Coordinates of C-alpha atoms in Angstrom, one line a residue:
X294 CA 38.8 10.4 -7.0
X295 CA 38.0 9.4 -3.5
X296 CA 35.8 12.4 -3.2
X297 CA 33.8 11.4 -6.2
X298 CA 33.4 7.9 -4.9
X299 CA 32.2 9.2 -1.6
X300 CA 29.6 11.4 -3.3
X301 CA 28.3 8.4 -5.4
X302 CA 27.9 6.4 -2.3
X303 CA 26.0 9.2 -0.6
X304 CA 23.8 9.6 -3.7
X305 CA 23.1 5.9 -4.4
X306 CA 23.5 4.3 -0.9
X307 CA 21.3 4.1 2.2
X308 CA 19.8 7.2 3.7
X309 CA 20.9 7.4 7.5
X310 CA 18.9 9.6 9.9
X311 CA 18.7 9.8 13.7
X312 CA 14.9 9.5 13.6
X313 CA 12.1 9.3 11.0
X314 CA 12.8 12.4 8.9
X315 CA 9.1 13.0 8.1
X316 CA 10.0 15.3 5.1
X317 CA 12.9 17.1 6.9
X318 CA 13.2 20.9 7.2
X319 CA 12.7 23.4 4.5
X320 CA 16.4 24.0 3.9
X321 CA 17.3 20.3 4.3
X322 CA 14.5 18.1 2.9
X323 CA 14.8 14.3 3.2
X324 CA 15.1 11.8 0.4
X325 CA 11.4 10.8 1.1
X326 CA 10.2 13.5 -1.2
X327 CA 12.1 11.9 -4.1
X328 CA 10.5 8.6 -3.2
X329 CA 7.1 10.3 -3.2
X330 CA 7.8 11.5 -6.8
X331 CA 8.9 7.9 -7.7
X332 CA 5.7 6.5 -6.3
X333 CA 3.7 9.1 -8.3
X334 CA 5.3 8.0 -11.6
X335 CA 4.9 4.3 -10.6
X336 CA 1.1 5.1 -10.1
X337 CA 1.1 6.7 -13.5
X338 CA 2.5 3.6 -15.4
X339 CA 0.8 0.9 -13.4
X340 CA -2.7 1.7 -12.4
X341 CA -3.0 4.6 -14.9
X342 CA -2.2 2.1 -17.8
X343 CA -4.5 -0.6 -16.5
X344 CA -7.5 1.8 -16.3
X345 CA -6.8 3.2 -19.7
X346 CA -6.8 -0.2 -21.3
X347 CA -10.4 0.0 -22.2
X348 CA -9.7 2.1 -25.3
X349 CA -8.2 -0.9 -27.1
X350 CA -11.1 -3.3 -26.5
X351 CA -12.9 -2.7 -29.8
X352 CA -9.6 -2.9 -31.7
X353 CA -8.8 -6.2 -30.1
X354 CA -12.2 -7.6 -30.6
X355 CA -12.3 -6.8 -34.2
X356 CA -8.6 -7.9 -35.1
X357 CA -8.8 -11.2 -33.1
X358 CA -12.5 -11.8 -33.8
X359 CA -13.1 -12.3 -30.1
X360 CA -16.0 -11.5 -27.7
X361 CA -16.0 -8.8 -25.1
X362 CA -15.7 -11.2 -22.2
X363 CA -12.8 -13.0 -23.7
X364 CA -10.9 -9.6 -24.2
X365 CA -11.9 -8.5 -20.7
X366 CA -10.2 -11.4 -19.1
X367 CA -6.9 -9.9 -20.1
X368 CA -7.2 -7.1 -17.4
X369 CA -8.9 -9.5 -15.0
X370 CA -5.9 -11.8 -15.1
X371 CA -3.4 -9.0 -14.9
X372 CA -5.1 -7.5 -11.8
X373 CA -5.3 -11.0 -10.2
X374 CA -1.6 -11.7 -10.8
X375 CA -0.6 -8.2 -9.6
X376 CA -2.4 -8.8 -6.2
X377 CA -2.1 -12.6 -5.7
X378 CA 1.7 -12.5 -6.0
X379 CA 1.9 -9.7 -3.4
X380 CA 3.6 -12.2 -0.9
X381 CA 6.3 -13.0 -3.4
X382 CA 6.9 -9.2 -3.8
X383 CA 7.3 -9.0 0.0
X384 CA 9.7 -11.9 0.2
X385 CA 11.9 -10.6 -2.6
X386 CA 12.0 -7.0 -1.2
X387 CA 13.0 -8.3 2.2
X388 CA 15.7 -10.6 0.8
X389 CA 17.2 -8.4 -1.9
X390 CA 16.1 -4.9 -1.1
X391 CA 13.5 -2.5 -2.6
X392 CA 15.7 -1.2 -5.4
X393 CA 16.6 -4.3 -7.4
X394 CA 13.0 -5.6 -7.1
X395 CA 11.3 -2.5 -8.3
X396 CA 13.8 -2.2 -11.2
X397 CA 13.3 -5.8 -12.2
X398 CA 9.5 -5.3 -12.0
X399 CA 9.9 -2.2 -14.4
X400 CA 11.8 -4.4 -16.8
X401 CA 9.0 -7.0 -16.8
X402 CA 6.4 -4.3 -17.3
X403 CA 8.1 -2.9 -20.4
X404 CA 8.9 -6.5 -21.7
X405 CA 5.3 -7.6 -21.4
X406 CA 3.7 -4.5 -22.9
X407 CA 6.1 -4.4 -25.8
X408 CA 5.7 -8.1 -26.5
X409 CA 2.0 -7.6 -26.7
X410 CA 2.6 -5.7 -30.0
X411 CA 3.7 -8.9 -31.6
X412 CA 1.0 -11.3 -30.4
X413 CA -1.4 -13.0 -32.8
X414 CA -4.1 -14.3 -30.4
X415 CA -5.9 -13.3 -27.2
X416 CA -4.3 -16.3 -25.5
X417 CA -0.9 -14.8 -26.0
X418 CA -2.0 -11.5 -24.6
X419 CA -3.1 -13.6 -21.5
X420 CA 0.6 -14.4 -21.1
X421 CA 2.1 -11.0 -22.0
X422 CA -0.2 -8.6 -20.3
X423 CA -1.9 -10.9 -17.9
X424 CA 1.1 -12.7 -16.3
X425 CA 4.3 -11.0 -17.3
X426 CA 3.0 -7.4 -16.9
X427 CA 0.9 -8.3 -14.0
X428 CA 3.9 -9.7 -12.0
X429 CA 5.9 -6.5 -12.9
X430 CA 3.1 -4.3 -11.6
X431 CA 3.2 -6.3 -8.3
X432 CA 7.0 -6.1 -8.0
X433 CA 6.8 -2.3 -8.6
X434 CA 3.9 -0.9 -6.8
X435 CA 4.0 -2.7 -3.4
X436 CA 7.7 -2.1 -2.5
X437 CA 7.3 1.5 -3.5
X438 CA 4.3 2.3 -1.3
X439 CA 6.0 0.4 1.6
X440 CA 9.3 2.3 1.6
X441 CA 7.4 5.6 1.2
X442 CA 5.5 4.8 4.4
X443 CA 8.9 4.3 6.2
X444 CA 10.2 7.8 5.3
X445 CA 7.3 9.6 6.9
X446 CA 5.4 9.4 10.2
X447 CA 3.2 12.4 10.9
X448 CA 2.9 13.4 7.3
X449 CA 2.5 9.9 6.0
X450 CA -1.2 10.1 5.1
X451 CA -1.0 13.4 3.3
X452 CA 2.2 12.5 1.3
X453 CA 0.8 9.2 0.3
X454 CA -2.5 10.6 -0.8
X455 CA -0.7 13.3 -2.9
X456 CA 1.5 10.8 -4.6
X457 CA -1.3 8.4 -5.3
X458 CA -3.0 10.9 -7.4
X459 CA -0.7 9.9 -10.3
X460 CA -3.3 7.2 -11.2
X461 CA -6.1 9.9 -11.6
X462 CA -4.0 12.3 -13.6
X463 CA -2.8 9.4 -15.8
X464 CA -6.4 8.6 -16.8
X465 CA -6.9 12.2 -18.0
X466 CA -3.6 12.2 -19.9
X467 CA -3.5 8.7 -21.4
X468 CA -7.1 8.3 -22.6
X469 CA -7.1 11.0 -25.2
X470 CA -3.3 10.6 -25.9
X471 CA -3.5 6.9 -26.6
X472 CA -6.7 7.3 -28.6
X473 CA -5.0 9.7 -30.9
X474 CA -1.8 7.7 -31.1
X475 CA -3.8 4.6 -31.9
X476 CA -5.6 6.2 -34.7
X477 CA -2.4 7.4 -36.2
X478 CA 0.0 4.6 -35.9
X479 CA -2.3 1.6 -34.9
X480 CA -2.7 -0.2 -31.5
X481 CA 0.3 -2.4 -32.0
X482 CA 2.8 0.4 -32.3
X483 CA 1.0 2.2 -29.5
X484 CA 1.8 -0.6 -27.2
X485 CA 5.5 -0.3 -28.1
X486 CA 5.3 3.4 -27.1
X487 CA 3.6 2.6 -23.9
X488 CA 6.1 -0.1 -23.0
X489 CA 9.0 2.2 -23.7
X490 CA 7.4 5.0 -21.5
X491 CA 6.9 2.3 -18.7
X492 CA 10.7 1.8 -18.6
X493 CA 10.7 5.0 -16.4
X494 CA 9.7 2.7 -13.6
X495 CA 13.2 1.2 -13.7
X496 CA 14.6 4.7 -12.9
X497 CA 12.0 5.1 -10.2
X498 CA 13.3 1.8 -8.7
X499 CA 16.8 3.2 -8.6
X500 CA 15.7 6.1 -6.5
X501 CA 14.2 3.9 -3.6
X502 CA 17.1 4.1 -1.2
X503 CA 16.6 2.2 1.9
X504 CA 16.2 4.3 5.1
X505 CA 18.4 3.5 8.2
X506 CA 17.5 4.9 11.7
X507 CA 20.4 5.3 14.0
X508 CA 19.4 7.2 17.2
X509 CA 22.6 8.7 18.5
X510 CA 21.2 9.6 22.0
X511 CA 19.8 6.2 22.6
X512 CA 23.1 4.7 21.7
X513 CA 25.0 6.8 24.1
X514 CA 22.5 6.0 26.9
X515 CA 22.9 2.3 26.3
X516 CA 26.6 2.6 26.5
X517 CA 26.5 4.5 29.7
X518 CA 24.2 1.9 31.3
X519 CA 26.3 -0.9 30.1
X520 CA 29.6 0.3 31.5
X521 CA 28.0 1.8 34.8
X522 CA 30.1 1.0 38.0
X523 CA 28.6 0.2 41.3
X524 CA 28.4 2.6 44.2
X525 CA 27.8 6.3 43.7
X526 CA 27.4 6.0 39.9
X527 CA 24.4 3.8 40.4
X528 CA 22.5 6.6 41.8
X529 CA 23.4 8.9 38.9
X530 CA 21.8 6.8 36.2
X531 CA 19.0 5.7 38.5
X532 CA 17.7 9.2 38.7
X533 CA 17.9 9.7 34.9
X534 CA 14.4 8.2 34.4
X535 CA 15.3 4.6 33.4
X536 CA 12.0 3.0 33.8
X537 CA 13.4 -0.6 33.7
X538 CA 15.8 0.0 36.5
X539 CA 13.3 1.8 38.6
X540 CA 10.8 -1.0 38.3
X541 CA 13.5 -3.6 39.1
X542 CA 14.3 -1.6 42.3
X543 CA 10.7 -1.5 43.4
X544 CA 10.1 -5.1 42.7
X545 CA 13.2 -6.7 44.0
X546 CA 14.4 -4.0 46.5
X547 CA 17.9 -4.0 44.9
X548 CA 20.0 -1.5 46.8
X549 CA 23.6 -2.3 46.1
X550 CA 25.5 -1.8 43.0
X551 CA 26.6 -5.4 42.9
X552 CA 23.1 -6.5 42.5
X553 CA 22.5 -3.9 39.7
X554 CA 25.5 -5.4 37.9
X555 CA 23.7 -8.8 37.9
X556 CA 20.6 -7.1 36.5
X557 CA 22.5 -5.2 33.8
X558 CA 22.3 -8.0 31.1
X559 CA 18.6 -7.1 30.8
X560 CA 19.5 -4.9 27.8
X561 CA 18.5 -6.4 24.5
X562 CA 21.0 -6.0 21.7
X563 CA 19.4 -3.9 19.0
X564 CA 21.6 -5.6 16.3
X565 CA 20.2 -9.0 17.2
X566 CA 16.7 -7.6 16.8
X567 CA 17.5 -6.2 13.4
X568 CA 19.1 -9.5 12.4
X569 CA 15.9 -11.3 13.4
X570 CA 13.7 -9.0 11.5
X571 CA 15.9 -9.2 8.5
X572 CA 16.0 -13.1 8.5
X573 CA 12.1 -13.2 8.5
X574 CA 11.2 -12.6 4.9
X575 CA 7.4 -13.0 5.2
X576 CA 5.3 -12.4 8.4
X577 CA 2.7 -15.1 8.5
X578 CA 2.2 -14.7 12.2
X579 CA -0.1 -11.7 11.5
X580 CA -2.7 -14.4 10.6
X581 CA -2.9 -15.3 14.3
X582 CA -3.9 -11.7 15.2
X583 CA -7.5 -10.9 15.3
X584 CA -7.0 -7.3 14.4
X585 CA -5.2 -8.1 11.2
X586 CA -7.7 -10.8 10.3
X587 CA -10.6 -8.3 10.6
X588 CA -8.7 -5.7 8.6
X589 CA -8.0 -8.4 5.9
X590 CA -11.7 -9.4 5.8
X591 CA -12.5 -5.6 5.3
X592 CA -10.1 -5.5 2.4
X593 CA -11.6 -8.7 0.9
X594 CA -15.3 -7.6 1.0
X595 CA -14.7 -3.9 0.3
X596 CA -12.8 -4.7 -3.0
X597 CA -16.1 -6.0 -4.3
X598 CA -17.4 -2.5 -4.3
X599 CA -14.5 -1.1 -6.5
X600 CA -15.5 -2.5 -9.9
X601 CA -19.3 -2.1 -10.6
X602 CA -19.6 1.8 -11.2
X603 CA -16.5 1.8 -13.7
X604 CA -17.9 -1.2 -15.6
X605 CA -21.6 -0.5 -15.6
X606 CA -22.3 3.1 -14.9
X607 CA -22.4 4.0 -18.7
X608 CA -24.9 1.1 -19.4
X609 CA -26.9 2.1 -16.3
X610 CA -27.0 5.6 -17.5
X611 CA -28.1 4.5 -21.1
X612 CA -30.8 2.2 -19.6
X613 CA -32.2 5.2 -17.8
X614 CA -32.6 7.2 -21.1
X615 CA -29.3 9.1 -21.0
X616 CA -27.6 9.5 -24.4
X617 CA -24.3 7.5 -24.7
X618 CA -22.3 10.6 -25.5
X619 CA -23.3 12.2 -22.2
X620 CA -23.2 8.8 -20.3
X621 CA -19.4 8.7 -21.2
X622 CA -18.8 11.8 -19.1
X623 CA -19.6 9.8 -15.9
X624 CA -16.2 8.2 -15.9
X625 CA -14.6 11.6 -16.3
X626 CA -16.6 12.9 -13.4
X627 CA -15.6 10.0 -11.2
X628 CA -11.9 10.6 -12.0
X629 CA -12.1 14.3 -11.2
X630 CA -13.8 13.6 -7.9
X631 CA -11.2 10.8 -7.1
X632 CA -8.4 13.4 -7.3
X633 CA -10.0 15.7 -4.8
X634 CA -10.8 12.7 -2.6
X635 CA -7.2 11.5 -2.6
X636 CA -5.9 15.0 -1.6
X637 CA -8.5 15.8 1.1
X638 CA -8.3 12.5 2.9
X639 CA -4.5 13.2 3.4
X640 CA -5.2 16.5 5.1
X641 CA -8.0 15.2 7.2
X642 CA -5.9 12.3 8.5
X643 CA -2.9 14.5 9.2
X644 CA -4.8 16.9 11.4
X645 CA -5.0 14.2 14.0
X646 CA -8.3 15.2 15.4
X647 CA -9.8 11.6 15.1
X648 CA -8.1 8.2 14.7
X649 CA -7.2 7.5 11.2
X650 CA -9.0 4.0 11.2
X651 CA -12.2 5.8 12.3
X652 CA -11.9 8.1 9.4
X653 CA -11.6 5.2 7.0
X654 CA -14.6 3.6 8.6
X655 CA -16.7 6.6 8.0
X656 CA -15.7 6.7 4.3
X657 CA -16.5 3.0 3.8
X658 CA -19.9 3.4 5.5
X659 CA -20.8 6.4 3.2
X660 CA -19.5 4.4 0.1
X661 CA -22.1 1.6 0.8
X662 CA -24.9 4.2 1.0
X663 CA -23.7 5.8 -2.3
X664 CA -23.8 2.4 -4.0
X665 CA -27.4 2.0 -3.0
X666 CA -28.2 5.5 -4.2
X667 CA -27.1 4.5 -7.7
X668 CA -30.2 2.2 -7.9
X669 CA -32.6 4.8 -6.6
X670 CA -31.9 8.0 -8.6
X671 CA -33.3 8.7 -12.0
X672 CA -32.0 11.0 -14.6
X673 CA -28.7 12.3 -15.9
X674 CA -27.9 14.8 -13.0
X675 CA -28.8 12.2 -10.3
X676 CA -26.3 9.9 -11.7
X677 CA -23.7 12.7 -11.9
X678 CA -24.2 13.4 -8.2
X679 CA -23.7 9.7 -7.4
X680 CA -20.6 9.7 -9.6
X681 CA -19.1 12.7 -7.8
X682 CA -19.8 11.1 -4.4
X683 CA -18.5 7.7 -5.4
X684 CA -15.3 9.1 -6.9
X685 CA -14.6 11.3 -3.8
X686 CA -15.0 8.3 -1.5
X687 CA -13.1 6.0 -3.7
X688 CA -10.1 8.3 -3.7
X689 CA -10.4 8.4 0.1
X690 CA -10.4 4.6 0.5
X691 CA -8.0 3.7 -2.3
X692 CA -5.3 6.0 -1.1
X693 CA -5.4 4.9 2.6
X694 CA -6.3 1.3 3.0
X695 CA -2.8 0.0 2.3
X696 CA -0.8 2.7 4.2
X697 CA -3.3 2.1 7.1
X698 CA -1.3 -1.1 7.9
X699 CA 1.5 1.1 9.2
X700 CA -0.6 2.4 11.9
X701 CA -0.5 0.8 15.3
X702 CA -4.3 0.0 15.2
X703 CA -3.4 -2.6 12.6
X704 CA 0.2 -4.0 12.6
X705 CA 2.4 -0.9 12.9
X706 CA 5.2 0.5 10.7
X707 CA 7.9 -2.1 11.8
X708 CA 5.8 -5.1 10.6
X709 CA 4.2 -3.5 7.6
X710 CA 7.0 -4.6 5.1
X711 CA 6.3 -8.1 6.2
X712 CA 2.5 -8.1 6.3
X713 CA 1.6 -6.1 3.3
X714 CA 2.1 -8.9 0.9
X715 CA -0.4 -11.1 2.9
X716 CA -3.0 -8.5 3.1
X717 CA -3.0 -7.7 -0.7
X718 CA -3.0 -11.5 -1.5
X719 CA -6.2 -12.0 0.5
X720 CA -7.6 -9.0 -1.2
X721 CA -6.9 -10.4 -4.7
X722 CA -9.6 -13.1 -4.6
X723 CA -12.3 -10.4 -4.4
X724 CA -10.7 -8.7 -7.4
X725 CA -10.9 -11.8 -9.5
X726 CA -14.5 -12.8 -8.4
X727 CA -16.1 -9.3 -8.4
X728 CA -16.5 -8.6 -12.1
X729 CA -17.8 -12.1 -12.9
X730 CA -20.2 -12.0 -9.9
X731 CA -21.6 -8.7 -11.1
X732 CA -22.0 -10.1 -14.7
X733 CA -23.9 -13.1 -13.5
X734 CA -26.3 -10.9 -11.5
X735 CA -26.8 -8.7 -14.4
X736 CA -27.5 -11.6 -16.8
X737 CA -30.0 -13.1 -14.4
X738 CA -32.0 -10.0 -13.5
X739 CA -31.5 -8.2 -16.8
X740 CA -31.0 -5.1 -14.6
X741 CA -27.7 -3.3 -14.1
X742 CA -28.7 -2.2 -10.6
X743 CA -28.1 -5.7 -9.4
X744 CA -24.4 -5.3 -9.8
X745 CA -24.6 -2.2 -7.6
X746 CA -26.6 -4.0 -4.9
X747 CA -23.9 -6.7 -4.7
X748 CA -21.2 -4.2 -4.4
X749 CA -23.1 -2.3 -1.6
X750 CA -23.4 -5.6 0.3
X751 CA -19.7 -6.4 -0.1
X752 CA -19.0 -2.8 1.2
X753 CA -21.3 -3.1 4.0
X754 CA -19.7 -6.3 5.2
X755 CA -16.3 -4.6 4.8
X756 CA -17.4 -1.7 7.0
X757 CA -18.6 -4.3 9.8
X758 CA -15.1 -6.0 9.8
X759 CA -13.3 -2.6 9.8
X760 CA -15.3 -1.6 12.9
X761 CA -14.1 -4.8 14.6
X762 CA -10.3 -4.2 14.0
X763 CA -9.6 -2.1 17.2
X764 CA -11.7 -4.2 19.5
X765 CA -9.8 -7.2 18.2
X766 CA -6.5 -5.5 18.6
X767 CA -7.0 -4.2 22.0
X768 CA -8.1 -7.6 23.2
X769 CA -4.6 -8.9 22.9
X770 CA -2.7 -6.2 24.7
X771 CA -1.9 -8.5 27.7
X772 CA -0.3 -11.2 25.5
X773 CA 2.9 -12.5 26.8
X774 CA 5.8 -12.2 24.6
X775 CA 8.9 -14.3 25.4
X776 CA 12.4 -13.0 24.9
X777 CA 15.4 -15.2 25.1
X778 CA 17.6 -12.4 26.1
X779 CA 15.8 -11.4 29.1
X780 CA 17.0 -12.7 32.5
X781 CA 14.9 -13.9 35.5
X782 CA 14.6 -10.4 36.8
X783 CA 13.0 -9.0 33.7
X784 CA 10.6 -12.1 33.6
X785 CA 9.3 -11.3 37.1
X786 CA 8.8 -7.7 36.0
X787 CA 6.8 -8.8 33.0
X788 CA 4.7 -11.1 35.1
X789 CA 3.9 -8.3 37.6
X790 CA 2.9 -6.0 34.7
X791 CA 0.7 -8.7 33.2
X792 CA -1.1 -9.2 36.6
X793 CA -1.7 -5.5 36.9
X794 CA -3.0 -5.5 33.3

């Protein structure tokens, strides 16, 4: 019986490693691959379902006798709630852990989608899908991508890109499947089936085991330094390469073991650091950092370029003389290219030939040019080329802009779980204002190209702010950080290092 209890704890408890496993070895893979599969399924049943919602628009308009704009607000509210409540997801994840938050989010998703089948007005759907399901999407997606980034280091980009393809594959599978199911049993029972399938996200949440890093060699070294005796033993650990002790000897000229005993409390207790990070549920101090503010501005403006092609490319193609049956293939072309874009960007960033943030900057700049190209080309094949390029670059950007927070050029992996909610919350305002802004420009100009110009302008501003992230980050390298655990000797060393800097 005790063996079974021990096995259950090892299966469902925290995963302890001496360092970031980064996938493990072939014969002993780490649990991160299971988390990657869970993230793939979460992508399928969150963004995959959201982007397939368009097949129900005509049915809802006819049954409720509503306009296209009124029905379209269902997804707008859902996406806004999903992104605006990101800080809440961060706080709950840091307070209760990733597993219960994602499982509760999966329950909300199923509850909201199934309840939609019993609604009698669009206003009720604003509540069921817009608020309940949107909140469930937020509690499910962000914690999953955050813990996946913690399981990988060198392979983080390629694994995240591969797992994020679940969204694109879901569009291929769900669009024809839901259409056939809707024609057979009606849209209400189809929502019941979708909500039942989305219950899989509850199982995905149970697989998100927290990762614990316990470096054994570092612990042994700290114990040796703590219990070092004066005299000859001081020379032993002094020659072991301890940079802190060496710098203290150079600055203070400490020769005897008694003086080194006084310096010994320099060590910072890692348990106290862990407790400090755990007690902080949301890191609002990142708003004081120029690098993070520039990156948040990039996310805010770049999001404006994510909506126009999907919404208006069919109408733009029809206005240029393309048959509507052929124009519908534009969305399929984008989805296919997006899959290749998500996969390729992971391999490019994993090779390490160029900084990841520079790769993202190149993709954003090219995206701006492609959005302008939409307004210049004429004919079916010209638009197909634009859709291929747009889908490829969209896959590059969509699969990397959130995991990029884990890089040291932005906030780093240690602060990512606390800062990701703030970033997505700032990004949510562009997601809510983007579609209405494009619609107003189209109504004023009577030309669908106006929406693409507005998106290109937003993407261009995003590229400018993304280019300012590293200069703003490196401008604060010499910032002084106070630590209550350090004694006067360490303060003097830090002052001297700041003067040298």
